[in-house]
Short mmCIF file of C-alpha atoms in Angstrom, two decimals:
data_model
loop_
_atom_site.label_atom_id
_atom_site.label_comp_id
_atom_site.label_asym_id
_atom_site.label_seq_id
_atom_site.Cartn_x
_atom_site.Cartn_y
_atom_site.Cartn_z
CA UNK A 14 132.14 109.78 107.95
CA UNK A 15 132.28 112.49 110.61
CA UNK A 16 130.71 111.36 114.05
CA UNK A 17 130.26 114.82 115.23
CA UNK A 18 128.37 115.40 111.67
CA UNK A 19 127.00 112.17 112.51
CA UNK A 20 125.38 113.31 116.21
CA UNK A 21 125.05 116.93 114.46
CA UNK A 22 122.85 115.37 112.25
CA UNK A 23 120.63 113.09 114.29
CA UNK A 24 119.62 115.81 116.06
CA UNK A 25 118.71 117.72 114.13
CA UNK A 26 116.97 115.39 112.36
CA UNK A 27 115.20 113.87 115.29
CA UNK A 28 114.04 117.39 116.09
CA UNK A 29 112.82 117.55 113.23
CA UNK A 30 110.47 114.68 113.42
CA UNK A 31 109.15 115.82 116.59
CA UNK A 32 108.25 119.24 115.50
CA UNK A 33 105.43 117.22 112.53
CA UNK A 34 104.47 114.70 115.67
CA UNK A 35 100.80 115.02 114.55
CA UNK A 36 101.73 113.40 111.11
CA UNK A 37 102.87 109.85 113.00
CA UNK A 38 101.48 110.04 116.58
CA UNK A 39 98.96 107.31 117.93
CA UNK A 40 98.68 110.22 120.76
CA UNK A 41 98.06 112.80 118.28
CA UNK A 42 94.76 110.72 116.36
CA UNK A 43 94.18 107.51 113.68
CA UNK A 44 98.06 107.06 111.95
CA UNK A 45 99.84 104.84 109.68
CA UNK A 46 100.99 102.35 111.26
CA UNK A 47 103.30 101.66 109.79
CA UNK A 48 105.04 105.23 110.28
CA UNK A 49 104.06 105.49 113.76
CA UNK A 50 106.47 101.67 114.26
CA UNK A 51 108.91 103.35 111.79
CA UNK A 52 109.17 106.99 114.04
CA UNK A 53 108.64 104.62 117.53
CA UNK A 54 111.21 102.88 116.07
CA UNK A 55 113.58 106.36 116.35
CA UNK A 56 112.99 107.29 119.44
CA UNK A 57 114.43 104.04 121.40
CA UNK A 58 116.74 103.58 119.59
CA UNK A 59 117.69 107.00 120.56
CA UNK A 60 117.26 106.55 124.22
CA UNK A 61 113.90 108.02 125.20
CA UNK A 62 112.46 106.05 127.42
CA UNK A 63 110.44 109.05 128.22
CA UNK A 64 109.32 109.86 124.97
CA UNK A 65 108.59 106.56 123.95
CA UNK A 66 106.12 105.97 127.01
CA UNK A 67 103.01 107.96 126.07
CA UNK A 68 103.83 106.13 122.08
CA UNK A 69 104.10 102.39 123.90
CA UNK A 70 100.64 103.14 126.22
CA UNK A 71 98.57 103.74 122.57
CA UNK A 72 100.37 101.53 120.35
CA UNK A 73 98.90 99.10 123.28
CA UNK A 74 95.31 101.33 123.27
CA UNK A 75 95.42 100.34 119.36
CA UNK A 76 96.46 96.73 119.23
CA UNK A 77 93.69 94.47 117.58
CA UNK A 78 91.80 91.51 120.86
CA UNK A 79 93.87 88.74 117.87
CA UNK A 80 97.16 91.16 118.85
CA UNK A 81 97.80 92.59 115.00
CA UNK A 82 97.13 94.90 114.80
CA UNK A 83 95.88 97.26 110.59
CA UNK A 84 97.36 99.28 108.19
CA UNK A 85 95.88 101.82 109.11
CA UNK A 86 94.81 102.23 112.82
CA UNK A 87 91.34 102.90 112.84
CA UNK A 88 91.62 99.40 110.04
CA UNK A 89 89.28 96.71 112.42
CA UNK A 90 91.54 93.99 110.77
CA UNK A 91 94.86 93.16 111.26
CA UNK A 92 97.65 92.36 109.12
CA UNK A 93 101.07 90.56 110.23
CA UNK A 94 103.20 92.89 108.74
CA UNK A 95 102.45 95.41 110.04
CA UNK A 96 102.08 93.23 112.96
CA UNK A 97 105.04 92.54 113.40
CA UNK A 98 107.06 95.85 113.05
CA UNK A 99 104.67 96.81 116.04
CA UNK A 100 105.31 93.48 118.16
CA UNK A 101 109.31 94.74 117.63
CA UNK A 102 108.28 98.21 119.45
CA UNK A 103 106.41 96.77 121.60
CA UNK A 104 108.52 93.96 123.05
CA UNK A 105 111.78 96.82 123.35
CA UNK A 106 109.62 99.42 124.71
CA UNK A 107 108.60 96.47 126.77
CA UNK A 108 112.03 96.31 127.78
CA UNK A 109 112.55 99.51 128.41
CA UNK A 110 109.81 99.68 130.86
CA UNK A 111 109.76 97.27 132.36
CA UNK A 112 105.45 97.12 133.46
CA UNK A 113 102.81 94.41 133.72
CA UNK A 114 100.19 96.01 131.28
CA UNK A 115 103.47 95.71 128.47
CA UNK A 116 104.24 92.75 128.81
CA UNK A 117 100.97 91.28 128.71
CA UNK A 118 100.20 93.15 125.43
CA UNK A 119 103.08 91.28 123.41
CA UNK A 120 102.05 87.63 124.93
CA UNK A 121 98.95 89.29 123.15
CA UNK A 122 101.39 89.63 120.01
CA UNK A 123 102.93 86.26 120.37
CA UNK A 124 99.38 84.17 120.69
CA UNK A 125 98.35 86.64 117.01
CA UNK A 126 101.94 85.04 115.70
CA UNK A 127 101.73 81.84 116.38
CA UNK A 128 98.32 81.18 115.37
CA UNK A 129 99.03 82.47 111.98
CA UNK A 130 102.43 80.26 111.04
CA UNK A 131 101.98 77.66 107.88
CA UNK A 132 102.81 74.73 108.22
CA UNK A 133 106.04 75.39 106.49
CA UNK A 134 107.10 78.52 108.70
CA UNK A 135 106.61 80.80 106.43
CA UNK A 136 103.77 84.22 107.53
CA UNK A 137 101.36 85.32 105.23
CA UNK A 138 100.57 88.94 103.89
CA UNK A 139 98.97 89.80 100.29
CA UNK A 140 100.79 93.65 100.77
CA UNK A 141 104.34 91.13 101.10
CA UNK A 142 106.09 88.84 99.78
CA UNK A 143 106.45 85.87 101.87
CA UNK A 144 109.50 86.14 102.79
CA UNK A 145 109.96 89.66 103.54
CA UNK A 146 106.73 88.86 105.95
CA UNK A 147 108.12 85.36 107.75
CA UNK A 148 111.96 88.02 107.47
CA UNK A 149 109.66 90.21 110.03
CA UNK A 150 108.01 87.85 113.04
CA UNK A 151 111.40 86.33 112.79
CA UNK A 152 113.20 89.39 113.22
CA UNK A 153 110.51 89.62 116.54
CA UNK A 154 110.34 86.54 117.91
CA UNK A 155 114.94 86.67 117.52
CA UNK A 156 113.80 89.75 119.98
CA UNK A 157 111.81 87.83 122.61
CA UNK A 158 114.46 85.34 122.88
CA UNK A 159 117.34 87.43 123.47
CA UNK A 160 115.26 90.15 126.24
CA UNK A 161 112.15 88.51 126.84
CA UNK A 162 111.48 86.19 129.37
CA UNK A 163 111.44 82.59 129.33
CA UNK A 164 107.95 82.27 129.78
CA UNK A 165 107.97 84.06 126.29
CA UNK A 166 111.03 82.35 125.46
CA UNK A 167 109.41 79.57 125.56
CA UNK A 168 106.50 79.83 123.58
CA UNK A 169 107.84 81.31 120.75
CA UNK A 170 111.12 79.15 119.78
CA UNK A 171 109.45 75.79 118.19
CA UNK A 172 107.30 78.66 115.91
CA UNK A 173 110.70 80.52 115.24
CA UNK A 174 113.19 77.94 114.70
CA UNK A 175 110.72 76.89 111.94
CA UNK A 176 110.57 80.27 110.31
CA UNK A 177 114.37 81.13 110.65
CA UNK A 178 114.22 77.25 109.05
CA UNK A 179 112.05 78.55 105.94
CA UNK A 180 114.24 81.40 105.94
CA UNK A 181 117.30 79.60 105.09
CA UNK A 182 116.04 77.46 102.58
CA UNK A 183 115.17 80.63 101.24
CA UNK A 184 118.08 81.55 99.82
CA UNK A 185 119.72 81.22 96.69
CA UNK A 186 123.11 79.86 96.30
CA UNK A 187 124.23 83.23 95.25
CA UNK A 188 123.91 84.65 98.50
CA UNK A 189 120.32 86.16 97.49
CA UNK A 190 116.78 85.63 98.54
CA UNK A 191 114.20 86.22 95.06
CA UNK A 192 110.92 87.54 95.23
CA UNK A 193 109.94 86.51 91.82
CA UNK A 194 105.68 87.53 92.80
CA UNK A 195 106.99 91.35 94.40
CA UNK A 196 110.70 91.66 94.21
CA UNK A 197 111.97 89.97 90.98
CA UNK A 198 115.18 91.75 91.28
CA UNK A 199 116.22 90.65 95.17
CA UNK A 200 117.51 93.93 96.29
CA UNK A 201 114.75 94.78 99.15
CA UNK A 202 114.20 91.59 100.55
CA UNK A 203 117.80 90.46 100.51
CA UNK A 204 118.52 93.62 102.62
CA UNK A 205 115.85 92.65 105.17
CA UNK A 206 116.41 89.04 105.49
CA UNK A 207 120.16 89.65 105.95
CA UNK A 208 119.33 91.65 108.52
CA UNK A 209 115.81 91.39 110.10
CA UNK A 210 116.45 87.29 110.50
CA UNK A 211 119.34 85.32 109.69
CA UNK A 212 121.84 88.22 111.50
CA UNK A 213 120.25 88.47 114.70
CA UNK A 214 120.51 85.00 115.44
CA UNK A 215 123.98 84.49 115.52
CA UNK A 216 123.52 86.85 118.90
CA UNK A 217 121.08 83.84 119.53
CA UNK A 218 123.04 80.80 122.07
CA UNK A 219 120.00 78.59 120.69
CA UNK A 220 120.37 80.02 116.70
CA UNK A 221 121.14 77.17 113.77
CA UNK A 222 123.89 77.90 112.14
CA UNK A 223 123.24 80.90 109.75
CA UNK A 224 127.15 82.09 109.83
CA UNK A 225 127.10 81.15 105.67
CA UNK A 226 124.55 82.19 105.34
CA UNK A 227 124.83 86.23 106.20
CA UNK A 228 128.25 85.98 104.69
CA UNK A 229 126.87 85.13 101.56
CA UNK A 230 124.06 87.84 101.76
CA UNK A 231 126.74 90.61 102.92
CA UNK A 232 129.00 88.95 100.43
CA UNK A 233 125.64 90.20 97.66
CA UNK A 234 124.94 92.86 99.12
CA UNK A 235 128.68 94.77 97.99
CA UNK A 236 128.70 93.14 94.86
CA UNK A 237 125.17 94.72 94.46
CA UNK A 238 126.04 98.35 95.14
CA UNK A 239 126.28 100.73 92.84
CA UNK A 240 129.89 102.83 91.67
CA UNK A 241 128.20 105.26 93.22
CA UNK A 242 127.55 104.59 96.21
CA UNK A 243 123.05 103.81 96.20
CA UNK A 244 121.89 100.72 95.14
CA UNK A 245 119.06 99.68 93.23
CA UNK A 246 118.83 103.10 90.45
CA UNK A 247 119.65 105.53 93.52
CA UNK A 248 116.23 103.82 95.43
CA UNK A 249 116.27 105.61 99.53
CA UNK A 250 114.37 103.23 100.44
CA UNK A 251 116.34 100.35 99.21
CA UNK A 252 119.91 101.83 99.68
CA UNK A 253 119.50 102.31 103.16
CA UNK A 254 118.21 98.74 104.17
CA UNK A 255 121.04 98.09 102.38
CA UNK A 256 123.58 99.76 104.31
CA UNK A 257 120.72 98.90 107.38
CA UNK A 258 121.89 94.90 106.94
CA UNK A 259 125.64 95.48 105.57
CA UNK A 260 126.39 97.75 109.01
CA UNK A 261 125.64 95.35 111.02
CA UNK A 262 125.66 92.23 109.55
CA UNK A 263 129.86 93.07 108.80
CA UNK A 264 129.78 93.93 112.38
CA UNK A 265 128.72 90.89 113.29
CA UNK A 266 131.15 88.81 111.30
CA UNK A 267 133.48 91.03 111.98
CA UNK A 268 133.89 91.86 108.40
CA UNK A 269 133.72 95.36 109.53
CA UNK A 270 137.51 96.88 107.46
CA UNK A 271 137.19 94.92 104.40
CA UNK A 272 133.38 96.94 103.91
CA UNK A 273 133.99 100.27 105.39
CA UNK A 274 135.00 101.57 101.80
CA UNK A 275 131.64 100.24 100.30
CA UNK A 276 129.51 101.71 103.49
CA UNK A 277 131.02 104.94 103.97
CA UNK A 278 130.35 105.63 100.41
CA UNK A 279 126.74 104.55 101.02
CA UNK A 280 126.37 106.98 103.51
CA UNK A 281 128.19 109.63 102.00
CA UNK A 282 125.45 108.98 98.89
CA UNK A 283 122.16 109.33 102.08
CA UNK A 284 123.83 112.01 103.39
CA UNK A 285 124.20 113.40 99.48
CA UNK A 286 120.08 112.94 98.81
CA UNK A 287 118.75 114.48 102.22
CA UNK A 288 116.03 116.54 101.12
CA UNK A 289 116.18 120.39 102.55
CA UNK A 290 116.35 121.16 105.39
CA UNK A 291 115.64 118.00 106.75
CA UNK A 292 114.30 114.02 106.05
CA UNK A 293 114.31 111.71 103.31
CA UNK A 294 113.46 111.35 99.42
CA UNK A 295 112.17 108.65 98.59
CA UNK A 296 114.41 109.42 95.15
CA UNK A 297 116.97 112.47 95.26
CA UNK A 298 115.41 115.42 94.42
CA UNK A 299 111.97 114.49 95.17
CA UNK A 300 109.31 115.98 98.01
CA UNK A 301 110.09 114.83 101.51
CA UNK A 302 109.00 111.63 102.90
CA UNK A 303 108.28 110.97 106.66
CA UNK A 304 108.61 106.99 106.52
CA UNK A 305 112.23 107.86 104.96
CA UNK A 306 112.98 110.74 106.57
CA UNK A 307 113.18 107.74 109.89
CA UNK A 308 115.16 105.30 107.97
CA UNK A 309 116.94 107.98 107.25
CA UNK A 310 117.92 108.40 111.92
CA UNK A 311 117.60 104.90 111.69
CA UNK A 312 120.55 104.67 109.56
CA UNK A 313 122.72 107.71 111.43
CA UNK A 314 121.94 106.12 114.57
CA UNK A 315 122.86 102.08 113.48
CA UNK A 316 126.22 104.14 111.31
CA UNK A 317 126.73 105.94 114.95
CA UNK A 318 127.00 102.03 116.92
CA UNK A 319 129.30 100.59 114.22
CA UNK A 320 131.35 102.60 114.91
CA UNK A 321 131.69 102.38 118.12
CA UNK A 322 134.67 100.54 119.76
CA UNK A 323 132.45 97.47 121.86
CA UNK A 324 131.07 94.99 119.14
CA UNK A 325 128.05 95.22 120.96
CA UNK A 326 127.23 98.94 120.22
CA UNK A 327 124.79 97.77 117.14
CA UNK A 328 123.54 94.97 118.48
CA UNK A 329 122.12 96.61 121.23
CA UNK A 330 120.68 99.16 118.74
CA UNK A 331 119.33 96.59 116.27
CA UNK A 332 118.02 95.80 120.09
CA UNK A 333 119.75 92.11 120.15
CA UNK A 334 121.29 91.74 122.94
CA UNK A 335 121.02 87.67 124.83
CA UNK A 336 120.43 88.74 129.08
CA UNK A 337 121.07 92.58 128.60
CA UNK A 338 119.64 94.23 131.73
CA UNK A 339 117.10 97.57 131.06
CA UNK A 340 117.60 100.48 134.20
CA UNK A 341 114.32 102.65 133.40
CA UNK A 342 114.50 106.01 134.89
CA UNK A 343 113.15 106.26 137.75
CA UNK A 344 110.97 109.19 136.59
CA UNK A 345 109.12 106.45 133.45
CA UNK A 346 108.43 104.17 136.06
CA UNK A 347 106.50 106.48 138.02
CA UNK A 348 104.82 108.07 135.82
CA UNK A 349 103.72 104.59 133.83
CA UNK A 350 102.73 103.13 137.91
CA UNK A 351 100.71 106.72 137.69
CA UNK A 352 99.17 106.08 133.70
CA UNK A 353 97.78 102.24 134.74
CA UNK B 21 91.93 120.65 78.20
CA UNK B 22 89.80 119.46 74.01
CA UNK B 23 87.66 116.50 73.56
CA UNK B 24 91.59 114.52 73.01
CA UNK B 25 92.99 115.35 76.97
CA UNK B 26 94.95 118.00 78.74
CA UNK B 27 98.06 118.20 76.42
CA UNK B 28 101.20 117.28 78.91
CA UNK B 29 104.46 117.21 77.05
CA UNK B 30 106.13 117.38 73.42
CA UNK B 31 106.65 113.75 71.98
CA UNK B 32 110.19 113.69 72.05
CA UNK B 33 110.76 114.65 75.53
CA UNK B 34 109.53 110.68 76.41
CA UNK B 35 111.89 108.43 74.72
CA UNK B 36 109.95 104.61 74.38
CA UNK B 37 110.90 103.64 77.66
CA UNK B 38 111.26 106.53 79.80
CA UNK B 39 108.91 108.00 81.78
CA UNK B 40 107.88 111.52 82.95
CA UNK B 41 105.74 112.69 86.07
CA UNK B 42 102.51 115.58 84.58
CA UNK B 43 99.62 116.47 86.81
CA UNK B 44 96.77 116.75 85.45
CA UNK B 45 93.77 118.25 88.28
CA UNK B 46 95.88 117.96 90.91
CA UNK B 47 97.26 114.81 90.49
CA UNK B 48 100.49 113.01 89.69
CA UNK B 49 100.66 111.62 86.75
CA UNK B 50 102.87 108.70 85.34
CA UNK B 51 103.59 108.87 81.44
CA UNK B 52 105.19 106.04 79.70
CA UNK B 53 106.60 105.23 76.73
CA UNK B 54 106.88 101.54 75.73
CA UNK B 55 108.48 100.83 72.84
CA UNK B 56 106.40 102.82 70.64
CA UNK B 57 102.90 102.86 72.72
CA UNK B 58 101.85 105.38 75.47
CA UNK B 59 100.35 104.60 78.54
CA UNK B 60 99.31 107.19 81.74
CA UNK B 61 98.77 105.82 85.26
CA UNK B 62 98.16 107.84 88.52
CA UNK B 63 101.49 108.37 90.11
CA UNK B 64 101.56 107.46 93.47
CA UNK B 65 101.17 103.14 94.07
CA UNK B 66 98.11 102.55 96.78
CA UNK B 67 100.27 100.46 99.33
CA UNK B 68 102.81 103.84 100.34
CA UNK B 69 102.79 105.86 97.86
CA UNK B 70 105.65 104.97 96.21
CA UNK B 71 106.44 106.58 92.37
CA UNK B 72 106.13 104.80 89.61
CA UNK B 73 107.63 106.63 87.40
CA UNK B 74 110.95 105.26 89.13
CA UNK B 75 109.60 101.80 88.51
CA UNK B 76 110.60 99.28 86.11
CA UNK B 77 108.94 97.93 83.59
CA UNK B 78 108.44 95.18 83.26
CA UNK B 79 106.25 94.81 79.25
CA UNK B 80 103.27 97.01 79.32
CA UNK B 81 103.24 96.42 83.48
CA UNK B 82 105.51 98.80 85.57
CA UNK B 83 106.81 98.00 89.24
CA UNK B 84 107.11 100.02 91.74
CA UNK B 85 110.66 101.06 93.07
CA UNK B 86 109.71 99.99 96.78
CA UNK B 87 107.58 97.31 97.71
CA UNK B 88 107.53 95.47 93.78
CA UNK B 89 103.92 95.87 93.58
CA UNK B 90 103.26 95.31 89.63
CA UNK B 91 100.15 97.48 87.84
CA UNK B 92 99.05 97.04 83.82
CA UNK B 93 99.46 100.11 82.37
CA UNK B 94 96.47 99.50 79.84
CA UNK B 95 93.86 99.42 82.60
CA UNK B 96 96.09 100.50 86.46
CA UNK B 97 95.40 96.83 88.02
CA UNK B 98 97.40 95.48 90.12
CA UNK B 99 99.00 91.87 89.33
CA UNK B 100 100.82 90.39 92.29
CA UNK B 101 97.19 92.36 93.96
CA UNK B 102 94.20 92.27 92.33
CA UNK B 103 92.02 94.00 94.96
CA UNK B 104 94.25 97.01 93.98
CA UNK B 105 94.77 99.28 92.03
CA UNK B 106 95.31 102.64 90.51
CA UNK B 107 93.53 105.30 87.80
CA UNK B 108 94.51 104.42 84.20
CA UNK B 109 94.04 107.87 82.24
CA UNK B 110 93.72 107.49 78.31
CA UNK B 111 96.40 109.49 76.49
CA UNK B 112 97.18 110.07 72.88
CA UNK B 113 98.42 112.15 69.85
CA UNK B 114 97.43 115.39 68.69
CA UNK B 115 99.85 117.38 66.41
CA UNK B 116 103.57 115.89 68.62
CA UNK B 117 102.66 116.54 71.74
CA UNK B 118 100.90 113.99 74.12
CA UNK B 119 97.33 114.51 75.76
CA UNK B 120 96.24 112.74 78.56
CA UNK B 121 92.45 112.61 79.59
CA UNK B 122 91.12 110.94 82.95
#
């Protein structure tokens, strides 16, 4: 895919997302938390610290006393899956904005997940399979271990190991993760676990030996790609999941050249199946879905990073760069100071 | 709409193993032909709005293509998350037409 075309699409899709802020921004009223977190991920990837500030503040405002979030912002009961997604955005926002209020909120998230972990290392959420649910707190802990404070790292280390071990033990011999209750085909689960939990651990100095697991997952994903470049019967969501996962894993295990034809084909399919003039649907020909639109932007941003010469660009865009200092813009810090 | 419901498609338009989305009283309804037996349920999964018409048939259940919630086509009940469901509609055949009734 042409990088100029990717940059132009990122710009126009990001403008579109901004034009429908009322539909996803917590600053505009009650929202679906999963959608709000998807949108915040895009803002963070775009490097828009100033725009992320009010969203991060609103995220903190909607956090429950137990440290989690509900599926809808007005729900009072916390749910593991969406809480992990919000926690990931919060710690990444914290790395950019560096403020005690955000750090305090990250600690509340950490405690929420430490309290909720089962003895075998898993986390549960009735809306999702256990493997998928577990991958998200593990992913949050990956980022904590990569960019959190020393105190944060000490708090999560043991739980992270148990969670990661649960995931590694759940991988099948063929490289896929199969969830018989929710995802017997394994496509989405393998994509999520490959990118969210397993391969990120490669970036951590104290990681378990996960490279063979990551390689097997990548091979599984490539083997299950359809001839048109999509995955799972032209499923836009799962095609984006598999593409992102393969981008990250291939970069981290230095298999970019081998994977490039498959990934270029996937990107072509994703671009050919947009809704017009903006956004992406769940399936080709269907109406625009905002969550999928955020995913589409996320894929483009990650593809852009994948094409950079510096291999660390990819891990940076996923938020996993151990010890990487992030310098906030002075104007942003000033605004945060005034608001707290 | 008559006693049998609203005519939404010709029988031959939905061959066995396939589905079609129709609109009934402003709601998207997914109609499935499972080995000659017809079923109709609300098209949108209550989880994240996935289109059930694009899901995977597993006997007389449909699995949402997005996150895998599984619904019994007869009752609309979610099988792997029993506290959730989609509306189920009755389907009949009348003079080669499929009729769906809420």
